[in-house]
mmCIF file of C-alpha atoms in Angstrom:
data_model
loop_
_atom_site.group_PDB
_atom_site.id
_atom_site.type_symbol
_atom_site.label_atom_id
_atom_site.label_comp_id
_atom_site.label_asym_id
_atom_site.label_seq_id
_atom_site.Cartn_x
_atom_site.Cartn_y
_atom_site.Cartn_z
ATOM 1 C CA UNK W 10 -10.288 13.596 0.477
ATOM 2 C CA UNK W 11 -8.250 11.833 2.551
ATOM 3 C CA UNK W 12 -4.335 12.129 2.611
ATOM 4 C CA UNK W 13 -1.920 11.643 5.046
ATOM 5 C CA UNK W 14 0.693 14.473 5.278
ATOM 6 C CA UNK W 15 3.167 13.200 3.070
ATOM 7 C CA UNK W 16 4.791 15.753 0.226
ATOM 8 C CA UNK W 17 2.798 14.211 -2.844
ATOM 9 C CA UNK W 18 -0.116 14.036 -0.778
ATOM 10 C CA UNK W 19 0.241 18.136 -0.325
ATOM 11 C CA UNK W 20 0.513 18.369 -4.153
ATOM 12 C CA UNK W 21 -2.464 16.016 -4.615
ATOM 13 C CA UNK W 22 -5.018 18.165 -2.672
ATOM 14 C CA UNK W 23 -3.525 20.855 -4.701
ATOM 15 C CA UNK W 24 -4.091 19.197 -8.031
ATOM 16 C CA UNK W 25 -8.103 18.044 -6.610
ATOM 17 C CA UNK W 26 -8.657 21.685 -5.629
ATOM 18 C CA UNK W 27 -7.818 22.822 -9.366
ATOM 19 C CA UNK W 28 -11.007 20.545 -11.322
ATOM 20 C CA UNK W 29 -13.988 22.763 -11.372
ATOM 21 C CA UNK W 30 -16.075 19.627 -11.781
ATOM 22 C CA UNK W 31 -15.240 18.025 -8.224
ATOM 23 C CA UNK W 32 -16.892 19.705 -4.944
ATOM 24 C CA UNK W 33 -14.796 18.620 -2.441
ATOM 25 C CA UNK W 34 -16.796 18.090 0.998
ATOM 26 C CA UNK W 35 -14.007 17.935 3.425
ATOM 27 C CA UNK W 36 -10.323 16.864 3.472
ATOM 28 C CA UNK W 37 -9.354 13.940 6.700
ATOM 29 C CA UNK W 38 -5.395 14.177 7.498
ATOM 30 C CA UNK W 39 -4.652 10.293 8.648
ATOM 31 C CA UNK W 40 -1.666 10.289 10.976
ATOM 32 C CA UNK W 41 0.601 8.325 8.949
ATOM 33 C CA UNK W 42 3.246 9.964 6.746
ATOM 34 C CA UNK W 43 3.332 13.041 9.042
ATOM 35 C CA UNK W 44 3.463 14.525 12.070
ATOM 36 C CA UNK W 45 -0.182 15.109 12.342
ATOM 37 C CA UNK W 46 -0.216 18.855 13.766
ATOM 38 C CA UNK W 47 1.994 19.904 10.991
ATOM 39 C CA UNK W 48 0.547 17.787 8.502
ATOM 40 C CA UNK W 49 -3.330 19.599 9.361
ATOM 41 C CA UNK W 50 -1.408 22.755 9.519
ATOM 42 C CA UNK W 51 0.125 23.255 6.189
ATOM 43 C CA UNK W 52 -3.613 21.559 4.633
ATOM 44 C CA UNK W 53 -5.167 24.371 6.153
ATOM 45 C CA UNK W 54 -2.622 26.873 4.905
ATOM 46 C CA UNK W 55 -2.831 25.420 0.923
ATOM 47 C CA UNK W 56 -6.438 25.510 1.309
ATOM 48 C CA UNK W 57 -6.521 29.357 2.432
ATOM 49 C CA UNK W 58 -3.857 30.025 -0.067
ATOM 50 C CA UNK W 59 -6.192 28.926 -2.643
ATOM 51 C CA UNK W 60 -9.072 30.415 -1.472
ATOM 52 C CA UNK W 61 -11.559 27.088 -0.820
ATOM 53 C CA UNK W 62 -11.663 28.441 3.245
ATOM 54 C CA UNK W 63 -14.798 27.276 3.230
ATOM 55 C CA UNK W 64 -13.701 23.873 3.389
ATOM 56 C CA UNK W 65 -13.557 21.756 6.130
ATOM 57 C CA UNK W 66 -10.130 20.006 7.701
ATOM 58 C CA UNK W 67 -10.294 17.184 10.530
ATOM 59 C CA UNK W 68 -7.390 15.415 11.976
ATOM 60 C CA UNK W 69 -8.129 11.893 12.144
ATOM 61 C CA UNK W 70 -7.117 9.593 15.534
ATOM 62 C CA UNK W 71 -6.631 6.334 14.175
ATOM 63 C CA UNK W 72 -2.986 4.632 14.612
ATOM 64 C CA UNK W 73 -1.450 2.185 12.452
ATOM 65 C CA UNK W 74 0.571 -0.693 13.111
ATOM 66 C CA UNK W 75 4.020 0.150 11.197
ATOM 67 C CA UNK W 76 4.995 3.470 11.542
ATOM 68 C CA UNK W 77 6.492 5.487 8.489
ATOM 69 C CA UNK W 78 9.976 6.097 8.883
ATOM 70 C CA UNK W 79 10.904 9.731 10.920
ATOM 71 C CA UNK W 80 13.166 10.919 7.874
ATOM 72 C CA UNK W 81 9.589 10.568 5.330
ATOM 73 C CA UNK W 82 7.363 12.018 8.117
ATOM 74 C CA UNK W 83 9.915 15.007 9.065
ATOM 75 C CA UNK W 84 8.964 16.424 5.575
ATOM 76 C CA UNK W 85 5.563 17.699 7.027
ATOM 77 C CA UNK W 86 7.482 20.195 9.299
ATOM 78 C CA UNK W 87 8.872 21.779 6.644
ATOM 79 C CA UNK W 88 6.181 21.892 4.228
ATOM 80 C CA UNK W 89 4.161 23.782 7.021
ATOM 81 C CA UNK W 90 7.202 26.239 7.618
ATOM 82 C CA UNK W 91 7.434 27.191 3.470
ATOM 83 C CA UNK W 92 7.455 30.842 3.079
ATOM 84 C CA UNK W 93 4.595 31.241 0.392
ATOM 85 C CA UNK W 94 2.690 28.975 3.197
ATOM 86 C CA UNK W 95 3.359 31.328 6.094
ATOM 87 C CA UNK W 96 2.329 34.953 4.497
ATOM 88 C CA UNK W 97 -0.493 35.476 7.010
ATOM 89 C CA UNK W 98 -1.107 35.386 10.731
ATOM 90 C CA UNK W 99 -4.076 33.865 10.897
ATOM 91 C CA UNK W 100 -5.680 30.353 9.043
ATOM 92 C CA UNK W 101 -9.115 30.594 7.789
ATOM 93 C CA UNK W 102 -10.118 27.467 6.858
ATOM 94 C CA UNK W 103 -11.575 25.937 9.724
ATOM 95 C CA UNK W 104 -10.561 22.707 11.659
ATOM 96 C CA UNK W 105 -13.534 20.400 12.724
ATOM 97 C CA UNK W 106 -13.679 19.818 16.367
ATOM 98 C CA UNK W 107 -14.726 15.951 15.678
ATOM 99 C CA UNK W 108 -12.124 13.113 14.727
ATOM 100 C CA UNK W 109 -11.599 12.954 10.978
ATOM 101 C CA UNK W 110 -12.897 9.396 11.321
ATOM 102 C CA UNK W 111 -16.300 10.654 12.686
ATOM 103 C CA UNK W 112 -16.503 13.714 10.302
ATOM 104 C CA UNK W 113 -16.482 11.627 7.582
ATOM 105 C CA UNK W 114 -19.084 9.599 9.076
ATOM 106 C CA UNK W 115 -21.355 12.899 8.997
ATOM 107 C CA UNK W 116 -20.176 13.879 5.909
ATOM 108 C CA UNK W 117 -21.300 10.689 4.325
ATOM 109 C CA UNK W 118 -24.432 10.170 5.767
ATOM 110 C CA UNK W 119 -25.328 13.963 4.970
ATOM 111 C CA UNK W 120 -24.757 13.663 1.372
ATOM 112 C CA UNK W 121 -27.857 13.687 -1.185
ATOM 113 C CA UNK W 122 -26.048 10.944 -3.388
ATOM 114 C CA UNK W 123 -23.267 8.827 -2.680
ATOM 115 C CA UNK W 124 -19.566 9.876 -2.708
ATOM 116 C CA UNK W 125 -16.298 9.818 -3.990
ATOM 117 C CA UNK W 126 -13.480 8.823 -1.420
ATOM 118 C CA UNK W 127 -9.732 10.240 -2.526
ATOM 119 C CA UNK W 128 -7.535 8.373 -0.736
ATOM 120 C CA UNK W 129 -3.285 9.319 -0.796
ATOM 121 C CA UNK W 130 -2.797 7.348 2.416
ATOM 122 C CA UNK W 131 -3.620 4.386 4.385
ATOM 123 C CA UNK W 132 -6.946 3.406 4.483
ATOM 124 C CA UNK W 133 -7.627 3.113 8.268
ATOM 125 C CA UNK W 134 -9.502 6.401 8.507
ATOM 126 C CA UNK W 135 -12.337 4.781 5.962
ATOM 127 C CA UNK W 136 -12.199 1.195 8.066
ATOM 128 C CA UNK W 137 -12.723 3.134 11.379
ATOM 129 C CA UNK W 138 -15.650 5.089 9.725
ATOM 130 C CA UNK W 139 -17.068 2.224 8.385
ATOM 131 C CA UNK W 140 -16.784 0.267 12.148
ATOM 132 C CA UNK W 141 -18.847 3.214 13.305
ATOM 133 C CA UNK W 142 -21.536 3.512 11.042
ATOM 134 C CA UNK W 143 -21.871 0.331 8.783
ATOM 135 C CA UNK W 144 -24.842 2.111 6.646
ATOM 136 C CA UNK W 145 -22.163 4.818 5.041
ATOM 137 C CA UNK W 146 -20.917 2.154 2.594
ATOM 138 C CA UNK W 147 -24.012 2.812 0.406
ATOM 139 C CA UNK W 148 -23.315 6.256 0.239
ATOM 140 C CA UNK W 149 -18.995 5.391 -0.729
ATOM 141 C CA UNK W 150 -19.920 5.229 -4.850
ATOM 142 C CA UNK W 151 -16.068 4.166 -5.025
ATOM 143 C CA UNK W 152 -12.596 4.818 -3.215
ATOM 144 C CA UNK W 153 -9.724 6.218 -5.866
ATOM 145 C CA UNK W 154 -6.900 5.058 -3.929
ATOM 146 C CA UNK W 155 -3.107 5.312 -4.348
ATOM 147 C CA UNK W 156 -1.771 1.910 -2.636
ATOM 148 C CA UNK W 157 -0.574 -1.584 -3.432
ATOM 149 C CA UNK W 158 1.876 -3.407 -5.743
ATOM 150 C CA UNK W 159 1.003 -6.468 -7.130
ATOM 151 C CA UNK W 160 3.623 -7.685 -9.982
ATOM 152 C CA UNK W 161 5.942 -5.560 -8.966
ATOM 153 C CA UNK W 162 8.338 -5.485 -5.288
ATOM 154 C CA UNK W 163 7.096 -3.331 -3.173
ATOM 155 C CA UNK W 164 8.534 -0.205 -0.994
ATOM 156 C CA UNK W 165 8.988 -1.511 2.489
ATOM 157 C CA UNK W 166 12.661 -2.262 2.116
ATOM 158 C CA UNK W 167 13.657 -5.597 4.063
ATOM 159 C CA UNK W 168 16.807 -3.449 5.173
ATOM 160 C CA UNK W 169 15.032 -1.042 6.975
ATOM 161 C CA UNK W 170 11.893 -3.396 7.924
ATOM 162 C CA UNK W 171 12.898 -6.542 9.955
ATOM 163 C CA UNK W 172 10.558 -9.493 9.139
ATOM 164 C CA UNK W 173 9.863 -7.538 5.635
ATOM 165 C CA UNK W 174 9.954 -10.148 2.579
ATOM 166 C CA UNK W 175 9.994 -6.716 0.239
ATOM 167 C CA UNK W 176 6.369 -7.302 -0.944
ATOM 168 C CA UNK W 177 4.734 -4.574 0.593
ATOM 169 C CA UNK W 178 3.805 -1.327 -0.223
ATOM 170 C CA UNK W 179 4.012 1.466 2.435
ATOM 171 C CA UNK W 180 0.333 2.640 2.575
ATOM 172 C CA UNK W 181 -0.948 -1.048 2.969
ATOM 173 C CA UNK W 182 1.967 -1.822 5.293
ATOM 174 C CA UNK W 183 0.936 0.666 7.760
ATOM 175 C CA UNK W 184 -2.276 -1.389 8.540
ATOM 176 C CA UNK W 185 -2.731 -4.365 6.625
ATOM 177 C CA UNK W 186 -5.583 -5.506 8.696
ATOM 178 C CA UNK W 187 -7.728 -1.844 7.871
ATOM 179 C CA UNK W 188 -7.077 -2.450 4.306
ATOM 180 C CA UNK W 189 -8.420 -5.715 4.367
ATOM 181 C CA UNK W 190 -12.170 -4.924 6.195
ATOM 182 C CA UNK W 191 -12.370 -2.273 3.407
ATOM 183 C CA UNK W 192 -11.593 -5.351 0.909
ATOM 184 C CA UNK W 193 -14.409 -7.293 2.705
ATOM 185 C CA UNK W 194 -16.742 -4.485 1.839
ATOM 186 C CA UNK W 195 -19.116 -4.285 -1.866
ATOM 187 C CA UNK W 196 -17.166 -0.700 -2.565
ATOM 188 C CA UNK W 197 -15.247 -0.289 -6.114
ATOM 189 C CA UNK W 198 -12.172 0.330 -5.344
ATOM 190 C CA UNK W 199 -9.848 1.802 -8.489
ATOM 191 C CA UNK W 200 -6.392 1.334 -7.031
ATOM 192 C CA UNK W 201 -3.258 3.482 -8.517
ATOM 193 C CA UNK W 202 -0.316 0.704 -7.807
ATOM 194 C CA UNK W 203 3.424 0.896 -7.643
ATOM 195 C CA UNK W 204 3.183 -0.849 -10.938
ATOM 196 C CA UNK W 205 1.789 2.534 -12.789
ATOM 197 C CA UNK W 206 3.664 4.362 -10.367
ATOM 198 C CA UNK W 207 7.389 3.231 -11.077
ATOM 199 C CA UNK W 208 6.713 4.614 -14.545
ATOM 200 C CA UNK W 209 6.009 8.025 -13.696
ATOM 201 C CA UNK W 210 9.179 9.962 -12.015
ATOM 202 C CA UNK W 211 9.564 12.822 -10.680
ATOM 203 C CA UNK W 212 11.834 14.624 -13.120
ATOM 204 C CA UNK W 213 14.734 17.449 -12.632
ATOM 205 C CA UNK W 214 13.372 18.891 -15.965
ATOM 206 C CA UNK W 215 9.374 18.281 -15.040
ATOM 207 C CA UNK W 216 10.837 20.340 -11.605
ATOM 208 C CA UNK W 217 12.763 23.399 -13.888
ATOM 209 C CA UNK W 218 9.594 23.434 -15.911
ATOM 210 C CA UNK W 219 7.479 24.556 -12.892
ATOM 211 C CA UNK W 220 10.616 26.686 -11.935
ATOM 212 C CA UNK W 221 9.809 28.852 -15.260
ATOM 213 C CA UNK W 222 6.196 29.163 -14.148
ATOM 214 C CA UNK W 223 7.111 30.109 -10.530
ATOM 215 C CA UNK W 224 4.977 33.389 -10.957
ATOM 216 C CA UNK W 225 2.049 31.444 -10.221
ATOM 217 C CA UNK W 226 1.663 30.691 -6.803
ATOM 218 C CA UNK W 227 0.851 27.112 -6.859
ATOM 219 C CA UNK W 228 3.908 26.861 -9.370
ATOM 220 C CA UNK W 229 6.062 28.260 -7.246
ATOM 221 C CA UNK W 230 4.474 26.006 -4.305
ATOM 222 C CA UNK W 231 4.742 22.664 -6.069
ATOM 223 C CA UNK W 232 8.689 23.356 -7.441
ATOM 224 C CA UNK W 233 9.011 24.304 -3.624
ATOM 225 C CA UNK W 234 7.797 21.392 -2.456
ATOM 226 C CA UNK W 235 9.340 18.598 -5.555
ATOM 227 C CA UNK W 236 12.552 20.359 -4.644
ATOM 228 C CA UNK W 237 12.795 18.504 -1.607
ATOM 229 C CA UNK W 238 12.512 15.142 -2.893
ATOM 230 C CA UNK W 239 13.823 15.406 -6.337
ATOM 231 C CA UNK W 240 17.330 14.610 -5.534
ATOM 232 C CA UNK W 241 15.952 11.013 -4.019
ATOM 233 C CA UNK W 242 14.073 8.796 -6.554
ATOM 234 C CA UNK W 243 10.970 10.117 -6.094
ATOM 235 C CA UNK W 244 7.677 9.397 -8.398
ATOM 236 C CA UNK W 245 4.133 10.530 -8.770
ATOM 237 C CA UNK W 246 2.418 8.302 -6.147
ATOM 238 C CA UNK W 247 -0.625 10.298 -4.911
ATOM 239 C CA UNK W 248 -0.587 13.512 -7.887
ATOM 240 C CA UNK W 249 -0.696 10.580 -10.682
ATOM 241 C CA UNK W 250 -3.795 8.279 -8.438
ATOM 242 C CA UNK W 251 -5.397 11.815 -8.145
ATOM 243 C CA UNK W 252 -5.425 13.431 -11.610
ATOM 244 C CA UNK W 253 -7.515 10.056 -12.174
ATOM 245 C CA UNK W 254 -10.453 12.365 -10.950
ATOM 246 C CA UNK W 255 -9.466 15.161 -13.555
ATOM 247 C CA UNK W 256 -8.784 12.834 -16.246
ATOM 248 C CA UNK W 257 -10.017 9.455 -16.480
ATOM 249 C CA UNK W 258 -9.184 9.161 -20.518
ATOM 250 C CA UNK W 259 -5.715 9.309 -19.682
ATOM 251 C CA UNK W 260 -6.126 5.992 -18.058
ATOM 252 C CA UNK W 261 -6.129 2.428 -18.653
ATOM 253 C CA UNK W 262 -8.063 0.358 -16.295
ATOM 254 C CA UNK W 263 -7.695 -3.867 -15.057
ATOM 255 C CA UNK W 264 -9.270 -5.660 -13.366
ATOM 256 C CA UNK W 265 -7.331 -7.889 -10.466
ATOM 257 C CA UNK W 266 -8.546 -10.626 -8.438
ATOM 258 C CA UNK W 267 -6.826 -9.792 -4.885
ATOM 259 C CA UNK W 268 -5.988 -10.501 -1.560
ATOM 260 C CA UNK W 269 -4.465 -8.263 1.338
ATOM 261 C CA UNK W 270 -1.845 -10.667 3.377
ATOM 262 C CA UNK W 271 -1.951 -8.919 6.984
ATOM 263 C CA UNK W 272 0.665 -11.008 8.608
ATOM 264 C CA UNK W 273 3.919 -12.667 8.354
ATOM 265 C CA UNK W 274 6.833 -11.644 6.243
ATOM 266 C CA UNK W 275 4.024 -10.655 3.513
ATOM 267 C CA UNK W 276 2.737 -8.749 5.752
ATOM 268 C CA UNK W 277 0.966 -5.741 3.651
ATOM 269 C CA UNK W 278 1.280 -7.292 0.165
ATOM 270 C CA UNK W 279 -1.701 -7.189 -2.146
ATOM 271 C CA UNK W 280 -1.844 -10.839 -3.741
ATOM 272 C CA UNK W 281 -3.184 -11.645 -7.149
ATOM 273 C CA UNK W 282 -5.613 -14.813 -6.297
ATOM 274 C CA UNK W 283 -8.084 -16.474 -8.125
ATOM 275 C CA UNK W 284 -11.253 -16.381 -6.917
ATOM 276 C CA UNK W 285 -9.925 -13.060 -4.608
ATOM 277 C CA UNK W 286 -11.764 -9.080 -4.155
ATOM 278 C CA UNK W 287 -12.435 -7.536 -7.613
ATOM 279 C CA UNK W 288 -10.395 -4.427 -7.751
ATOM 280 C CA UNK W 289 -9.246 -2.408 -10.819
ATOM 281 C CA UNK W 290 -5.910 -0.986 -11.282
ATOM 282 C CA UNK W 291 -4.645 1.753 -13.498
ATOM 283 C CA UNK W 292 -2.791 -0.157 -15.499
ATOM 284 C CA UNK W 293 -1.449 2.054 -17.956
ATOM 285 C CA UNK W 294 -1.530 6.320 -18.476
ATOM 286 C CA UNK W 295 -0.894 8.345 -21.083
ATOM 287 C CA UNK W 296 2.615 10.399 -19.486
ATOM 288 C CA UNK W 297 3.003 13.015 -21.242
ATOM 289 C CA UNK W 298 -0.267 14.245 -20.834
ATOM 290 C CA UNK W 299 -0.413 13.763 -17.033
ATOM 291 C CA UNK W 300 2.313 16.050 -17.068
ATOM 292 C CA UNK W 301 1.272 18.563 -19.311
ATOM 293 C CA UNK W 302 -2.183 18.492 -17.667
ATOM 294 C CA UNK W 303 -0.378 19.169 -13.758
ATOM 295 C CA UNK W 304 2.137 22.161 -14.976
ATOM 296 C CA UNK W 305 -1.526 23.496 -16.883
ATOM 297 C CA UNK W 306 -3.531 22.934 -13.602
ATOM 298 C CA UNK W 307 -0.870 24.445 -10.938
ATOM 299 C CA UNK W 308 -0.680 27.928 -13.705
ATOM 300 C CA UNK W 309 -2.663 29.801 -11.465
#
């Protein structure tokens, strides 16, 4: 997995470490949505508080070109300073002394049959990997990725963004030009776009529903952590592109023909174009029973 520190991307390693099917090799934190040594921080600490320790955490070094806004990346300090996170003095799970980008260059070229790639965040860490070992895209079986908007606006508002035409989404907008080497690659890529995303809000009821369950700890953890954004329109970016993995049937899949635009006032828009990279989209879900199956999944 690779996420990059933001709240849903928390919840999302949550929800991954939940599906007794996956084996999850490792877990990259991309600098992005975070300040990085709190966003590897609180990983580690959901990790331990799960009881996966034996699972590896490395801080990638890449840099993007747009930075998130401070106000989305101050969340990451107080995720890592949550009580329930904090109840020992020591973290267990261990953090790899290599750059995330270059442990997922081992981890890939180490594995008996090619791999999933979980991606919440932008997809430099993968590009950088890829730059330093070419071969490991044989052994990428596809990247589940929550990113892009394609007939809808996207989230870089022009107000905040000078030079911003409003098409962008954030994790593309970050580094536009990564996100187009991975497009230049033969990897499947099943993308989880603001167009599914839009349709799938965080709730104040979905939120008072986890409240009622808060005797499980990773109840009590995810209410913690929605309770900071719910008051803000808020939706299931990286949980929804995530329980994908859990539940595929829940899904509707298209296919796209698309373009990354990595400069001008498009900068970071994904473009429907004829004759463009083959991607497929979740284009529809099944709501009710992407909710049902996260409150089931965090009842331990």
């Amino acid at each position: 997995m690779d996420h990059d520190g933001g709240v849903d991307d928390y919840l999302a390693t949550m929800l991954l470490l939940t599906m007794e099917h996956i084996e999850l090799l490792g877990v990259v934190v991309t600098p992005a949505d975070c300040y990085i040594p709190a966003a590897v921080s609180a990983t580690r600490k959901i990790i331990d508080l799960m009881g996966f320790s034996h699972i590896p955490v490395a801080e990638s070094t890449v840099r993007g070109i747009n930075p998130f806004p401070r106000l989305y990346r101050r969340d990451s300090l107080i995720v890592d300073y949550l009580p329930i996170l904090n109840q020992q003095d020591f973290l267990t799970t261990p953090l790899v002394a290599k750059s995330g980008q270059n442990f997922m260059v081992q981890i890939l070229q180490n594995a008996p049959e090619p791999v999933t790639l979980m991606v919440t965040g932008p997809l430099t860490t993968v590009a950088t990997a890829l730059e330093i070992a070419p071969e490991i895209e044989d052994k990428i079986d596809q990247i589940i990725w929550m990113g892009g908007a394609l007939n809808v606006p996207g989230n870089v508002e022009k107000s905040l963004e000078a030079g911003q035409d409003g098409s962008a989404e954030w994790n593309v907008y970050w580094d536009a030009i990564s996100v187009a080497k991975v497009w230049k690659t033969k990897i499947k890529i099943i993308m989880c776009p603001l167009d599914l995303t839009n349709n799938v809000p965080v709730t104040l009821d979905l939120v008072q529903k986890m409240g009622k369950q808060r005797q499980y700890p990773l109840s009590d953890l995810a209410g913690q952590c929605y309770a900071l954004v719910v008051p803000q329109d808020y939706y299931f970016w990286d949980v929804l592109a995530t329980a994908y993995l859990g539940k595929p049937e829940f899904y509707e899949l298209r296919a796209w023909e698309t373009e990354i635009i990595t400069s001008g006032l498009s900068q970071g828009r994904t473009k429907i174009v004829k004759d463009g990279r083959i991607i497929y989209a979740m284009d529809k879900v099944d709501k009710q029973a992407f909710y049902n199956y996260i409150l089931q999944q965090w009842q331990r």
